[in-house]
Short mmCIF file of C-alpha atoms in Angstrom, two decimals:
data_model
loop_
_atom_site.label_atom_id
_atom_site.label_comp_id
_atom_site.label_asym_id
_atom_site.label_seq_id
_atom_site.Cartn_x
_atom_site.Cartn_y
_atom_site.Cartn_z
CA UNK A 1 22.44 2.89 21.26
CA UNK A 2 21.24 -0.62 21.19
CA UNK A 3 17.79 -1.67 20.64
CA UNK A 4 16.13 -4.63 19.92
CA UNK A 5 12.56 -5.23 18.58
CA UNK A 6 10.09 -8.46 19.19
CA UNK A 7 7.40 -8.71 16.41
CA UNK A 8 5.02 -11.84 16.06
CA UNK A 9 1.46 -12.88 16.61
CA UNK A 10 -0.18 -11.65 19.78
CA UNK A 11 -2.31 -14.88 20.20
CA UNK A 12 -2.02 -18.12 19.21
CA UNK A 13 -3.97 -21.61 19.36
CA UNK A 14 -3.11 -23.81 21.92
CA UNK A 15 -0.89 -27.04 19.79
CA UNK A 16 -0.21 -24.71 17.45
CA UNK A 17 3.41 -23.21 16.78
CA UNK A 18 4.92 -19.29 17.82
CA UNK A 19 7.47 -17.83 15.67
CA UNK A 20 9.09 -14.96 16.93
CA UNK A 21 11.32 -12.60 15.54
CA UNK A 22 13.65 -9.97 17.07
CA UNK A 23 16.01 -7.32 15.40
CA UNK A 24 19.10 -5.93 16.88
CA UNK A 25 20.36 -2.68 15.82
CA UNK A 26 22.69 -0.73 16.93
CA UNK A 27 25.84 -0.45 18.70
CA UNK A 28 28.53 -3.60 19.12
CA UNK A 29 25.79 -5.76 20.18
CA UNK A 30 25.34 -6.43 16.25
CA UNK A 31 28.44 -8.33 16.40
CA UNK A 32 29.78 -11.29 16.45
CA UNK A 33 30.83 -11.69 19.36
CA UNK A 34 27.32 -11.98 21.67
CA UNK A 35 24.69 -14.18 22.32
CA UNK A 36 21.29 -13.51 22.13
CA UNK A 37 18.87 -15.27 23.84
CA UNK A 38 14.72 -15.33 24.74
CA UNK A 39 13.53 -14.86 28.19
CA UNK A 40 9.73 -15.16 29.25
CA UNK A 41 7.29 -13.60 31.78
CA UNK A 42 3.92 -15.46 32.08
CA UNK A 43 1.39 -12.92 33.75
CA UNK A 44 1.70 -12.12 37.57
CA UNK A 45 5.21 -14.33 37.62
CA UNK A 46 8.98 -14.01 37.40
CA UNK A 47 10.97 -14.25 34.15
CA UNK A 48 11.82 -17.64 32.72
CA UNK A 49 15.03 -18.26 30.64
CA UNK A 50 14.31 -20.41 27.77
CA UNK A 51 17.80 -20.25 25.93
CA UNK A 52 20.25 -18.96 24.03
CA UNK A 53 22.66 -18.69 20.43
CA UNK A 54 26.15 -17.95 19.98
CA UNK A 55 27.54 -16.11 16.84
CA UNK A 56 28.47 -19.77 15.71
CA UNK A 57 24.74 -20.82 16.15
CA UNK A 58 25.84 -23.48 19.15
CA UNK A 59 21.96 -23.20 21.08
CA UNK A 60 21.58 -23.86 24.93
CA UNK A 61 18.06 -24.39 26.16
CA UNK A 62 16.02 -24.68 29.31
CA UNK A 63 15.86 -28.29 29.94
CA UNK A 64 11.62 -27.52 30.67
CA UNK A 65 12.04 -25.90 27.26
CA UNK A 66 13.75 -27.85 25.55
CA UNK A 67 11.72 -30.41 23.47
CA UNK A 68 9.69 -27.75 22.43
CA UNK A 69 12.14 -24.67 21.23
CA UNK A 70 13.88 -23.66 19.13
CA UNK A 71 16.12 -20.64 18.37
CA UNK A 72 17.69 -19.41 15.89
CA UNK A 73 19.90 -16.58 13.96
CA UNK A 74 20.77 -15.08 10.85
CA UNK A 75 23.84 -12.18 11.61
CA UNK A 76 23.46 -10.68 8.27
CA UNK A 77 20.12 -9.40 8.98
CA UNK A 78 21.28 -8.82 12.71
CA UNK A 79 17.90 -11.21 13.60
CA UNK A 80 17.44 -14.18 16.29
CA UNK A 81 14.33 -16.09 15.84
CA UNK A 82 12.15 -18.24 18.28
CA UNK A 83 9.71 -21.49 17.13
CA UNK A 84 7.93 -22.82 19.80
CA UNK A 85 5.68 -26.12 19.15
CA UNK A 86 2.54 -27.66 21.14
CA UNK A 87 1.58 -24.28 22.70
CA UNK A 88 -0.11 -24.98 25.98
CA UNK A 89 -2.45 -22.16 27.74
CA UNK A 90 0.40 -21.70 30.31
CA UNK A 91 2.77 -20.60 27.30
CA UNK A 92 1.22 -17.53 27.57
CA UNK A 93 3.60 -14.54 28.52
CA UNK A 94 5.24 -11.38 27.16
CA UNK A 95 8.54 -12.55 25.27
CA UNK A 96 11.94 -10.41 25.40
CA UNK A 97 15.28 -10.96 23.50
CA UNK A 98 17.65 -9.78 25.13
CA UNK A 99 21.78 -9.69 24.68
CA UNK A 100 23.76 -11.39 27.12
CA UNK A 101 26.93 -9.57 28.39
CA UNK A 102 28.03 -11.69 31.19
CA UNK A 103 27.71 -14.23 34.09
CA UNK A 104 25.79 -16.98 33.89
CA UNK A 105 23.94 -17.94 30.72
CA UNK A 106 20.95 -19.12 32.02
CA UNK A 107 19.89 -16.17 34.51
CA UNK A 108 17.96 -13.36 33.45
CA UNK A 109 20.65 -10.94 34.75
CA UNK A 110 22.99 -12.05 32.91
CA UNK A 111 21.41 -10.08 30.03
CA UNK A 112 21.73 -6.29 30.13
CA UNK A 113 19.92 -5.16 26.86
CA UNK A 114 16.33 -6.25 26.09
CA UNK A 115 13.37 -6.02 24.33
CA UNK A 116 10.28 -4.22 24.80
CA UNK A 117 8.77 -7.32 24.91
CA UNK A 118 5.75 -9.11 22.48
CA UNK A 119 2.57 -10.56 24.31
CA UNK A 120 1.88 -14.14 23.67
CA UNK A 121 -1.50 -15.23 24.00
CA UNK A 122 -2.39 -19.07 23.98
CA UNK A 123 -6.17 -19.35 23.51
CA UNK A 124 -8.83 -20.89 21.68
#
């Protein structure tokens, strides 16, 4: 059964920079052949896309995003990685990987397995 596991710091400074780190196990989602993205939920609104790797390590971010992420993966260890620079207050959210299996690559439905989810916490 798949699973996949956020871990990282629950708050952060604001201009400071998030890493996050997820680990996929299980199933054929450890494989090659699927992209793993990040997806966002800031508190009392919808999820956010922020982007996505291929198996090949080509990235596709949300242009809002974009200057300020970036993601990354190492399929040996079955791990995708988020850094995130100039944190702002409105950063703050709960953070999910998730796997996509199919449709388009920037909706959040595209993704079928996901995360618990981490809570980000931009603060001073």
């Amino acid at each position: 059964q798949a699973q996949l596991q956020e871990s990282g710091p629950g708050l952060v400074k604001p201009s400071q920079t998030l890493s996050l780190t997820c680990t996929v196990s299980g199933g054929s989602i450890t494989t090659s052949y699927y992209a793993w993205s990040w997806i966002r939920q800031p508190p009392g609104k919808g999820l956010e896309w922020m982007g996505v790797i291929a198996y090949d390590g080509s990235t596709y971010y949300s242009p809002s995003l974009k200057s300020r992420t970036s993601i990354s993966r190492d399929n040996a260890k079955n791990t995708e990685y988020l850094q995130m620079n100039s944190l702002k207050p409105e950063d703050t959210a709960t953070y999910y990987c998730a796997v996509f299996t199919g449709g388009a690559i920037n909706l959040p439905k595209s993704y079928n397995y996901w995360g618990q989810g981490t809570q980000v916490t931009v603060s001073s």
